[in-house]
Coordinates of C-alpha atoms in Angstrom, one line a residue:
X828 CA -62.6 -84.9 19.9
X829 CA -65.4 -83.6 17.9
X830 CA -68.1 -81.9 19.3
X831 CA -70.2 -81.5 15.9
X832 CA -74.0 -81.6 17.1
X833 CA -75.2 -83.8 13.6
X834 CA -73.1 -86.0 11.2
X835 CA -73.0 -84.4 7.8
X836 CA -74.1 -86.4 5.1
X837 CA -71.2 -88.6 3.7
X838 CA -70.0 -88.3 0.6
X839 CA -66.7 -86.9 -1.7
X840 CA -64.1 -85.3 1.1
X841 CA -65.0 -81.9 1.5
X842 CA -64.3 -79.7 4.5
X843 CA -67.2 -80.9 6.4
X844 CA -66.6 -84.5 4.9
X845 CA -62.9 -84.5 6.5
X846 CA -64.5 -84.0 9.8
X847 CA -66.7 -86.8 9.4
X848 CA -63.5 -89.0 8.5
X849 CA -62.0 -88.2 12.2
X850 CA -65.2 -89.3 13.9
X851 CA -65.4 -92.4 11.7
X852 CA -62.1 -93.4 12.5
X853 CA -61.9 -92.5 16.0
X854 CA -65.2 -94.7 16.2
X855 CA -64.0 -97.7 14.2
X856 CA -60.3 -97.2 16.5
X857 CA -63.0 -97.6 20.0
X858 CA -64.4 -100.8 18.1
X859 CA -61.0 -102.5 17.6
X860 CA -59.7 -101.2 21.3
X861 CA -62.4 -102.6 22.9
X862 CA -62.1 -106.2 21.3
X863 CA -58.3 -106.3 23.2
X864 CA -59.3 -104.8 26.3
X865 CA -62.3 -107.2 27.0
X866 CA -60.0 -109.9 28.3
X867 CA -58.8 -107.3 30.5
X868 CA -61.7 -106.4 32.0
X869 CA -62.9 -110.0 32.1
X870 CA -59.7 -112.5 33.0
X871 CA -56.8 -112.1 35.8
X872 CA -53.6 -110.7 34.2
X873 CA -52.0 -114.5 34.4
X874 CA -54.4 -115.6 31.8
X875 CA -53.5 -112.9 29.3
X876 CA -51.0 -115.5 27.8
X877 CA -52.5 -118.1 26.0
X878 CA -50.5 -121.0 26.8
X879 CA -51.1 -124.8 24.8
X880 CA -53.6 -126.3 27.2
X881 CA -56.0 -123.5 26.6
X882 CA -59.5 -124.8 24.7
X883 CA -59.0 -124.2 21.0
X884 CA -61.7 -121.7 20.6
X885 CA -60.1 -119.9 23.4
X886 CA -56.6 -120.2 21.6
X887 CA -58.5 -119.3 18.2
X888 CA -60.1 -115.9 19.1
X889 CA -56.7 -114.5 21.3
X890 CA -54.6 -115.3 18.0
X891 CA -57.4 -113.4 15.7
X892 CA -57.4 -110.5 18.2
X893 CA -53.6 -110.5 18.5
X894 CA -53.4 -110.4 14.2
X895 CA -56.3 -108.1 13.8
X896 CA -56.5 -105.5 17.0
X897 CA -53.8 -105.6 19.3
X898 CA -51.5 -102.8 18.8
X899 CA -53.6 -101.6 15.8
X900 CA -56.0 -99.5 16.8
X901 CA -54.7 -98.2 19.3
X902 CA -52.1 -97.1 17.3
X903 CA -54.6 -95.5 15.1
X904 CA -56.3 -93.5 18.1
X905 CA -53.0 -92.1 18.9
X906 CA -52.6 -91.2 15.1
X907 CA -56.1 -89.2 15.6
X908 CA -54.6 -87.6 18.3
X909 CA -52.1 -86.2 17.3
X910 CA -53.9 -85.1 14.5
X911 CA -57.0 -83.6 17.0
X912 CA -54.0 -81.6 18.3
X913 CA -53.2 -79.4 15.6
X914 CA -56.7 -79.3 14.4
X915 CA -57.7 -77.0 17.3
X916 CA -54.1 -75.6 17.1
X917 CA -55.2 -74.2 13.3
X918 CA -58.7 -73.5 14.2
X919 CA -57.2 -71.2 17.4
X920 CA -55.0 -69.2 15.1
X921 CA -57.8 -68.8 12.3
X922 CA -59.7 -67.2 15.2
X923 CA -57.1 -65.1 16.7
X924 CA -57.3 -67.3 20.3
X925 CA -54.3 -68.5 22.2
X926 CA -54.3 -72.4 22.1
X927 CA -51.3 -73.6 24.2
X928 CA -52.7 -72.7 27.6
X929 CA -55.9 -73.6 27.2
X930 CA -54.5 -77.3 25.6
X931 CA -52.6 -77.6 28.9
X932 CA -55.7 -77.3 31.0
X933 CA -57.6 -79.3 28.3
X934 CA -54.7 -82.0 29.0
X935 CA -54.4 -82.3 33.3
X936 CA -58.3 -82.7 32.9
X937 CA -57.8 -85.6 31.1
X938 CA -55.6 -86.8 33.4
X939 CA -57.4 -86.4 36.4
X940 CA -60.0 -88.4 34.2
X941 CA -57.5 -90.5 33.8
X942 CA -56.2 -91.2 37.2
X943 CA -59.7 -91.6 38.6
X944 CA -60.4 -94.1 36.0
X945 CA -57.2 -96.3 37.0
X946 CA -58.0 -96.2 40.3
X947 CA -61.7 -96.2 40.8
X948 CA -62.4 -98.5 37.9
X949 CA -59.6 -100.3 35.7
X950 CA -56.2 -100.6 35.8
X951 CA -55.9 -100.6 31.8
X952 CA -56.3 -96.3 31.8
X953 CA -54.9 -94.5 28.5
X954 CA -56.1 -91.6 29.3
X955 CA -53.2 -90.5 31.4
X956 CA -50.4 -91.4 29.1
X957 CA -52.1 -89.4 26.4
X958 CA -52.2 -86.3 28.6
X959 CA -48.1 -86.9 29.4
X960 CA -47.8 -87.1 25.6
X961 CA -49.7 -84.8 24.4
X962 CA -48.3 -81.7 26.7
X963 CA -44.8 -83.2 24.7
X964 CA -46.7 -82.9 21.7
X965 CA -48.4 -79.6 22.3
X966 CA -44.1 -78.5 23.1
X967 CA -43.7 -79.7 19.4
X968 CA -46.3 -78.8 17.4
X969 CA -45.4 -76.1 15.4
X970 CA -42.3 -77.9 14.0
X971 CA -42.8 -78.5 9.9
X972 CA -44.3 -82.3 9.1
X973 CA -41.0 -83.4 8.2
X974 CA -39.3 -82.5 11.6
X975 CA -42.2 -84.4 13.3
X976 CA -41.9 -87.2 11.2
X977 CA -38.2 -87.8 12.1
X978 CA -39.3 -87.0 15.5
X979 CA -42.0 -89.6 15.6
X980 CA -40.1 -92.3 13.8
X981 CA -37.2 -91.9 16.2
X982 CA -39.7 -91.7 19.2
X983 CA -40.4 -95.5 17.4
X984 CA -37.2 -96.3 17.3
X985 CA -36.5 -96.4 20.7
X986 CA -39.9 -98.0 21.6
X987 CA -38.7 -100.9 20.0
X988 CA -35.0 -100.8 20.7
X989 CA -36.3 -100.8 24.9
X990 CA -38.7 -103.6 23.5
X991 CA -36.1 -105.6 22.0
X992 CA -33.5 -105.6 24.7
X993 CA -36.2 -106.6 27.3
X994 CA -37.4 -109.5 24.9
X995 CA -33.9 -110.9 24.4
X996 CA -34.1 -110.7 29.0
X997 CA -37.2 -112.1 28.8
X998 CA -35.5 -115.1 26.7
X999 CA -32.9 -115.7 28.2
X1000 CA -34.6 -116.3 31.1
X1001 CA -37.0 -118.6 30.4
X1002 CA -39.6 -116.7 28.3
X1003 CA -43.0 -116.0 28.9
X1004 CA -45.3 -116.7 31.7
X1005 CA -46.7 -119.7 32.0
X1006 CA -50.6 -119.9 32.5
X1007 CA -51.0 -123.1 34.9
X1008 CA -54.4 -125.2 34.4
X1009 CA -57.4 -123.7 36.1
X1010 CA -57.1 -124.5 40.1
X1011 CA -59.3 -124.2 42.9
X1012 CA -60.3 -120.8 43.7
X1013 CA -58.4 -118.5 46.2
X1014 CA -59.3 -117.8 50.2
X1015 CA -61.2 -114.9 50.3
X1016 CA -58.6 -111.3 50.7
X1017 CA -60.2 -108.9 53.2
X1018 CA -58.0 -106.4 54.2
X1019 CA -55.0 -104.5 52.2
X1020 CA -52.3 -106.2 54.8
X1021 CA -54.2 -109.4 53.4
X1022 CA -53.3 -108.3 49.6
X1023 CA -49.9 -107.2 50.5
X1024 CA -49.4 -110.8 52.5
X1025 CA -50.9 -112.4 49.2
X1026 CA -48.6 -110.1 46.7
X1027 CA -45.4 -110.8 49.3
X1028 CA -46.0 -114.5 48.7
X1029 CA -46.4 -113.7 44.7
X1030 CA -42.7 -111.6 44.8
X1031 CA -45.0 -109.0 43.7
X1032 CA -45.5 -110.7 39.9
X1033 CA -49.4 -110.2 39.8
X1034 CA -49.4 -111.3 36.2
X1035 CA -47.5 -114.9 37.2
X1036 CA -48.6 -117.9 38.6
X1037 CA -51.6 -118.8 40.8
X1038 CA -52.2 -114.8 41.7
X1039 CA -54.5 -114.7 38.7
X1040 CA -56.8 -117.0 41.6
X1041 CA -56.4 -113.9 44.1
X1042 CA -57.3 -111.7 41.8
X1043 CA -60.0 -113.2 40.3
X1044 CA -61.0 -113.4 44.3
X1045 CA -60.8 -109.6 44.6
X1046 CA -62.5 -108.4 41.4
X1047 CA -65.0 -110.7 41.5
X1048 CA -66.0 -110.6 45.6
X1049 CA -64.4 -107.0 46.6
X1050 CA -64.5 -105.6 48.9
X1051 CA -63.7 -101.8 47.8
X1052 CA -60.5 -100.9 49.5
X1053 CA -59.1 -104.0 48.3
X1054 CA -59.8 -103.8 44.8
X1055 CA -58.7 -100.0 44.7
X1056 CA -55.4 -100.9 46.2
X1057 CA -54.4 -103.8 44.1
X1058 CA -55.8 -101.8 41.0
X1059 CA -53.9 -98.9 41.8
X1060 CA -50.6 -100.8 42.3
X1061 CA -51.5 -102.9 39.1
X1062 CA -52.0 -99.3 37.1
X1063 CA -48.4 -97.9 38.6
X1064 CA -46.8 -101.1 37.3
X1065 CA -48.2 -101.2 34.0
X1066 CA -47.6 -97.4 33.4
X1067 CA -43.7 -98.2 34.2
X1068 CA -43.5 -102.1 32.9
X1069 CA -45.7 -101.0 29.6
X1070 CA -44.3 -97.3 29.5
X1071 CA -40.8 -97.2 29.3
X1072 CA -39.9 -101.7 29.0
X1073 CA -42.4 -102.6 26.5
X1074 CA -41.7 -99.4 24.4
X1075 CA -45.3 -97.9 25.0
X1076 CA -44.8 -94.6 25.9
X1077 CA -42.5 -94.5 23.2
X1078 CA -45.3 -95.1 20.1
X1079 CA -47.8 -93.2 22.0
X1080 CA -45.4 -90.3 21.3
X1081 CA -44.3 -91.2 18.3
X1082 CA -47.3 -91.9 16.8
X1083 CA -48.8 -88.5 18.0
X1084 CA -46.1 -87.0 16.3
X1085 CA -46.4 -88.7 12.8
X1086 CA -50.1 -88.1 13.3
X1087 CA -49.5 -83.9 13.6
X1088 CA -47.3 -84.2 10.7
X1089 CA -50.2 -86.3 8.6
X1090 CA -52.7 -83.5 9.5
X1091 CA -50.6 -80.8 8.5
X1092 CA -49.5 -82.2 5.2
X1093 CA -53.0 -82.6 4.1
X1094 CA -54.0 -86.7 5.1
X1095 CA -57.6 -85.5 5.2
X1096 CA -58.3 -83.3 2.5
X1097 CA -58.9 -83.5 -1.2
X1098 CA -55.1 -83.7 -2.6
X1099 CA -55.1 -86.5 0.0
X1100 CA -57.4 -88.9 -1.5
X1101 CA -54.3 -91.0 -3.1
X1102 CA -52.0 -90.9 -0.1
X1103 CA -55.4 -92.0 1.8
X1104 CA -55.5 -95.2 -1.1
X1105 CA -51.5 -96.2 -1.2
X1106 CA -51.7 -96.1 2.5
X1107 CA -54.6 -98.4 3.0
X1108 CA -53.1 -100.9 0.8
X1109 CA -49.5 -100.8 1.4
X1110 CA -50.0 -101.1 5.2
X1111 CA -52.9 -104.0 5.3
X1112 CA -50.7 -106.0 2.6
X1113 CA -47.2 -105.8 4.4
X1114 CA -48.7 -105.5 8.3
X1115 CA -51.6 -107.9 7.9
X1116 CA -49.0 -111.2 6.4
X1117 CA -46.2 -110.2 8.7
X1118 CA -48.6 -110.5 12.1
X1119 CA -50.4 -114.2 10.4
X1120 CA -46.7 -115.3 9.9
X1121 CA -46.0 -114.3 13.9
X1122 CA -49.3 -115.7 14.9
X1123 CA -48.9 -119.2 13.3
X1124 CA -45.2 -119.2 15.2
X1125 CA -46.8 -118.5 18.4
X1126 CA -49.7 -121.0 17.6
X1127 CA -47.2 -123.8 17.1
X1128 CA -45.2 -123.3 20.1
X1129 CA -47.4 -121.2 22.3
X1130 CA -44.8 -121.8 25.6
X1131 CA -41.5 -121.0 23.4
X1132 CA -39.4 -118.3 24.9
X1133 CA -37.6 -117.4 21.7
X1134 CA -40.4 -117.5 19.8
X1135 CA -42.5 -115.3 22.0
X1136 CA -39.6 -112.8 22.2
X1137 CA -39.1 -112.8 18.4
X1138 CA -42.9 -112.5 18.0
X1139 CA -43.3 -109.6 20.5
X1140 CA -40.5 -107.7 18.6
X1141 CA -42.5 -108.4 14.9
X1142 CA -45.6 -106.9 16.7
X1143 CA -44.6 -103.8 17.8
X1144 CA -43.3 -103.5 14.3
X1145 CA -45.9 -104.9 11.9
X1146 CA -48.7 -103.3 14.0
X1147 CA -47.8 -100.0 12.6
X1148 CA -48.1 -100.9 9.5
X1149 CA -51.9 -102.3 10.0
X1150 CA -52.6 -99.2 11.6
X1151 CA -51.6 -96.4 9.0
X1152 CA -53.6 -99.5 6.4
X1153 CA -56.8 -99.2 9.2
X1154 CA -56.0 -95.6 9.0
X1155 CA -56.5 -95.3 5.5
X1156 CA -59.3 -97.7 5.2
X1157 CA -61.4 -95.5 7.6
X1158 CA -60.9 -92.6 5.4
X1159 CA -62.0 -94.3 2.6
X1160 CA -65.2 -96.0 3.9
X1161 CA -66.7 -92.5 5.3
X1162 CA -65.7 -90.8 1.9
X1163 CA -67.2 -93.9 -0.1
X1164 CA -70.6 -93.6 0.8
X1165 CA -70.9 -97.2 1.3
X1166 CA -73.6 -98.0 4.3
X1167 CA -74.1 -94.6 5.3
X1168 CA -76.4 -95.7 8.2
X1169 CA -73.6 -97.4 9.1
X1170 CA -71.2 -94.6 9.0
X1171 CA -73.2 -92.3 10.6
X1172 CA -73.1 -94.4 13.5
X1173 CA -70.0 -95.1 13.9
X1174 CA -69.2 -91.2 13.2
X1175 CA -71.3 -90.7 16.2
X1176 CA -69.8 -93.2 18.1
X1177 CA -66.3 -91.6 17.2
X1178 CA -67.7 -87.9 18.0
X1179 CA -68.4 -88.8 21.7
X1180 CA -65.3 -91.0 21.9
X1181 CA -64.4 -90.0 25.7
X1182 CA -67.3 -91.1 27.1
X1183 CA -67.9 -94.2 25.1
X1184 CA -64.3 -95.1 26.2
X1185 CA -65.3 -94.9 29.6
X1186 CA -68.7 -96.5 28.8
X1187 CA -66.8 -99.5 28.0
X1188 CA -65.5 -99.5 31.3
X1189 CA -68.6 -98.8 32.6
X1190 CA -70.2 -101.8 31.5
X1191 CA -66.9 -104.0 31.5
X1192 CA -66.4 -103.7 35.0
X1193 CA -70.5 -103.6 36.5
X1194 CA -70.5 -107.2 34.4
X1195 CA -67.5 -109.0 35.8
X1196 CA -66.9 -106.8 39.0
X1197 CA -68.2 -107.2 42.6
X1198 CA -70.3 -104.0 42.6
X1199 CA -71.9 -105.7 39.7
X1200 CA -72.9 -109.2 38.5
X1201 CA -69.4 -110.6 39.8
X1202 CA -68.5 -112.4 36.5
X1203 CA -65.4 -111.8 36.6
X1204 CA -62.9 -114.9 34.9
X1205 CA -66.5 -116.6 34.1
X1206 CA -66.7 -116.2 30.0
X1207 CA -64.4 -118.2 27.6
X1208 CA -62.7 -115.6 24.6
X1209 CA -65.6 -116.0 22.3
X1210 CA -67.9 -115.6 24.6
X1211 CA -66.4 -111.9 25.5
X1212 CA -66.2 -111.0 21.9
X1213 CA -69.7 -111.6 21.3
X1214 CA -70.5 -109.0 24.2
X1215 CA -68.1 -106.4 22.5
X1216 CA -70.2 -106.2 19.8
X1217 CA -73.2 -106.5 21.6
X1218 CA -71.9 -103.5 23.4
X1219 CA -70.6 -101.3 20.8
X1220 CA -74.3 -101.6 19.2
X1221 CA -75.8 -100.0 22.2
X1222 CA -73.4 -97.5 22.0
X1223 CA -74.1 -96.8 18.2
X1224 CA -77.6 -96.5 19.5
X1225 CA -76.8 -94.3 22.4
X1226 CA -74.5 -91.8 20.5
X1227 CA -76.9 -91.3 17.3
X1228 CA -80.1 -91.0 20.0
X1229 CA -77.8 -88.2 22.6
X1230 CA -76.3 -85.9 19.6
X1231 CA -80.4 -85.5 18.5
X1232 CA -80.3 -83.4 21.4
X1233 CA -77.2 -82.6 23.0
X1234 CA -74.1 -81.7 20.9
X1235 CA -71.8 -82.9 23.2
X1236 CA -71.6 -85.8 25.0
X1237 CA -71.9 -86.2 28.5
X1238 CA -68.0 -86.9 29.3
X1239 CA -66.7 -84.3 26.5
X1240 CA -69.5 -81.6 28.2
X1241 CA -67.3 -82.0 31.9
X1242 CA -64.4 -82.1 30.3
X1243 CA -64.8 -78.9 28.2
X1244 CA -66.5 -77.6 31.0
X1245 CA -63.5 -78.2 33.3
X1246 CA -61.0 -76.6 30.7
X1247 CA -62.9 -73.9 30.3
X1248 CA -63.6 -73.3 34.4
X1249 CA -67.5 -72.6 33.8
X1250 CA -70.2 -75.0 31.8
X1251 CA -70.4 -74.8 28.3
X1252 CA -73.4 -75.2 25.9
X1253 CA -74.9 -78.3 26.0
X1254 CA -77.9 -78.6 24.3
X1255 CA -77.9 -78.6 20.3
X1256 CA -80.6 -75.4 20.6
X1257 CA -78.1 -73.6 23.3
X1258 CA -75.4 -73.3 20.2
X1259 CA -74.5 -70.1 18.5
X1260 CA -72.0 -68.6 16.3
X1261 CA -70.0 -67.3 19.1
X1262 CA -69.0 -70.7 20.3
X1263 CA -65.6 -71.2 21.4
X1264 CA -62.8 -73.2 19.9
X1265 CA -64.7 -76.9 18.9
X1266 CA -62.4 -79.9 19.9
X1267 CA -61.2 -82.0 17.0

């Protein structure tokens, strides 16, 4: 992540420019993650399928989220990583430092990060997949662009053949999940043995049913222990049932991959400003129809199995192509000049992506949590995407008013810090020319 202490001005894509482009992206990529996640945060996991007796606004906003985000960008953050990778990898060499051990202690940071952020806060953790990935990544790196690109694309491959094969189960068996009509809310869970009693009585399906009214009962009213447990045994399942069933570890990998092999073959720099173009439009005009086309399926028969198997399987595949088109869209808007104020923003946003990532949970959770306001499974769809953007706003604000004075943010300084096994500079005055290798 970029540690940059000001935004350059924006303009044609220059050195300084292509830097810019990264933190723009990486920003715009927090945006579009943060519109999926919200219903996360916010709802039990039972109510993550829409099903036909939802409220049509409700209904409405999941399918615009499902076309325009899911998938996407966070496809297009693990692009940036990938491409973060060999960014310090060349900036290493150019100054004579080794890179591979200090990567591997920039990488069990982040999971650490990562596991404490399961755990402690939500479930929905990325950060510790990406650390997995990336030390296979940092393994690869040095292979040529084409070698990574097979790689990658193979990676894919079997993200969607594991996809596919669970999908056709999933059909054959009835389908999806059905979301029952909002009940009475759950007794009160005290203890773990209570949660376990509760899960038992569930067969251990926490995203099935009427668990979504325990769990709404837990998140919302505590206490501690109880939450931790049943987020920490909701985290171990998702990192297996999304991580190897769904395909996801799969296109994390893969797409770090394709994203090293972007970097190196010049995505961000001047002879790029075509590929940049072709890849903006080709992606948006064949990913965009092909994920409406799904959507309109799924709207007119929300509780069909086949349907929601065949869709699921056109996701994972169209979604890529939206996210090398978001991709290349970013890249054009911070070279463009168009609404610089804008830009810079979002740059900013993008150059203290760790901790806005966790701000976002930060602020999720004290909202709908019981150490908070309790809200938890109180706000319809619209309602939670109207606080995403009120949210990202503050943390345009936040980012532009910390990197005045610090030029690292607050997350990025432990985790540096950490890597580096003493603190680094912090403050924008504190800088000099001796500073060691700047992340990506």
């Amino acid at each position: 992540m970029s540690t940059e202490a000001t935004t350059p001005a924006l303009g044609p894509v220059g050195e300084a420019q292509r830097i810019v482009a990264l933190d723009v992206a990486r920003g715009i990529a927090l945006l579009g993650i943060f519109t999926v996640n919200i219903a996360l945060f916010a709802l039990p996991m039972a109510d993550m399928h829409v099903a036909a007796h939802a409220p049509t606004a409700d209904r409405l906003v999941a399918s615009l989220v499902w076309v325009v985000s899911e998938y996407k960008f966070m496809s297009m953050f693990s692009m940036l990583f990938g491409m973060g990778l060999v960014l310090q990898a060349h900036r290493a060499r150019a100054a004579g430092r080794p890179f591979a051990g200090l990567y591997l202690r920039r990488l069990l940071t982040l999971a650490i990060i990562g596991v404490a952020h399961a755990t402690l806060l939500w479930y929905g953790d990325i950060l510790f997949m990406y650390a997995v990935a990336g030390a296979l990544l940092l393994a690869m790196h040095a292979l040529r662009p084409r070698t990574l690109v097979i790689v990658g694309l193979a990676s894919l491959a079997v993200g969607a053949g594991l996809l596919s094969v669970f999908m056709l189960v999933l059909a054959l068996g009835g389908g999806p999940p059905a979301t029952a009509p909002p009940a009475e809310a759950a007794a009160p869970v005290t203890t773990v043995a209570e949660l376990f009693h509760e899960l038992a009585n569930h067969n251990y399906q926490v995203d099935r049913g009427d668990f979504g009214l325990v769990e709404t009962a837990i998140y919302r009213d505590g206490p501690a222990v109880v939450a931790i447990t049943l987020r920490t045994l909701t985290w171990l399942s998702v990192l297996l049932f999304a991580g190897i069933f769904y395909g996801f570890g799969f296109r994390v990998l893969g797409l770090f991959c394709l994203g090293a092999a972007m970097m190196k073959a010049g995505f961000f720099t001047d002879r790029g400003r075509r590929w940049r173009r072709w890849t903006m439009i080709l992606g948006l005009s064949v990913g965009l129809p092909l994920e409406a086309l799904a959507a309109l399926a799924r709207w007119a028969a929300p509780d069909d199995a086949v349907v929601f198997a065949g869709t699921e399987v056109s996701h994972y595949l169209a979604s890529l192509f939206v996210a090398f088109g978001y991709l290349g869209a970013a890249a054009m808007f911070a070279e463009s000049g168009i609404a610089r104020p804008l830009a810079r923003g979002i740059a900013a946003v993008g150059r203290m992506a760790l901790t806005n990532y966790l701000g976002q949970t930060v602020v999720a959770t004290f909202i709908f949590y019981w150490w908070g306001l309790g809200r938890f499974a109180d706000f319809d769809r619209p309602t939670l995407i109207a606080l995403v953007f009120a949210v990202y706003l503050g943390q345009i604000v936040f980012s532009v008013l910390w990197l005045r004075a610090f030029r690292l943010g607050p997350v990025e300084w432990l985790w540096r810090s950490a890597t580096y096994a003493r603190p680094v500079a912090l403050r924008r005055e504190m800088v000099t020319s001796t500073t060691t290798l700047p992340d990506a």
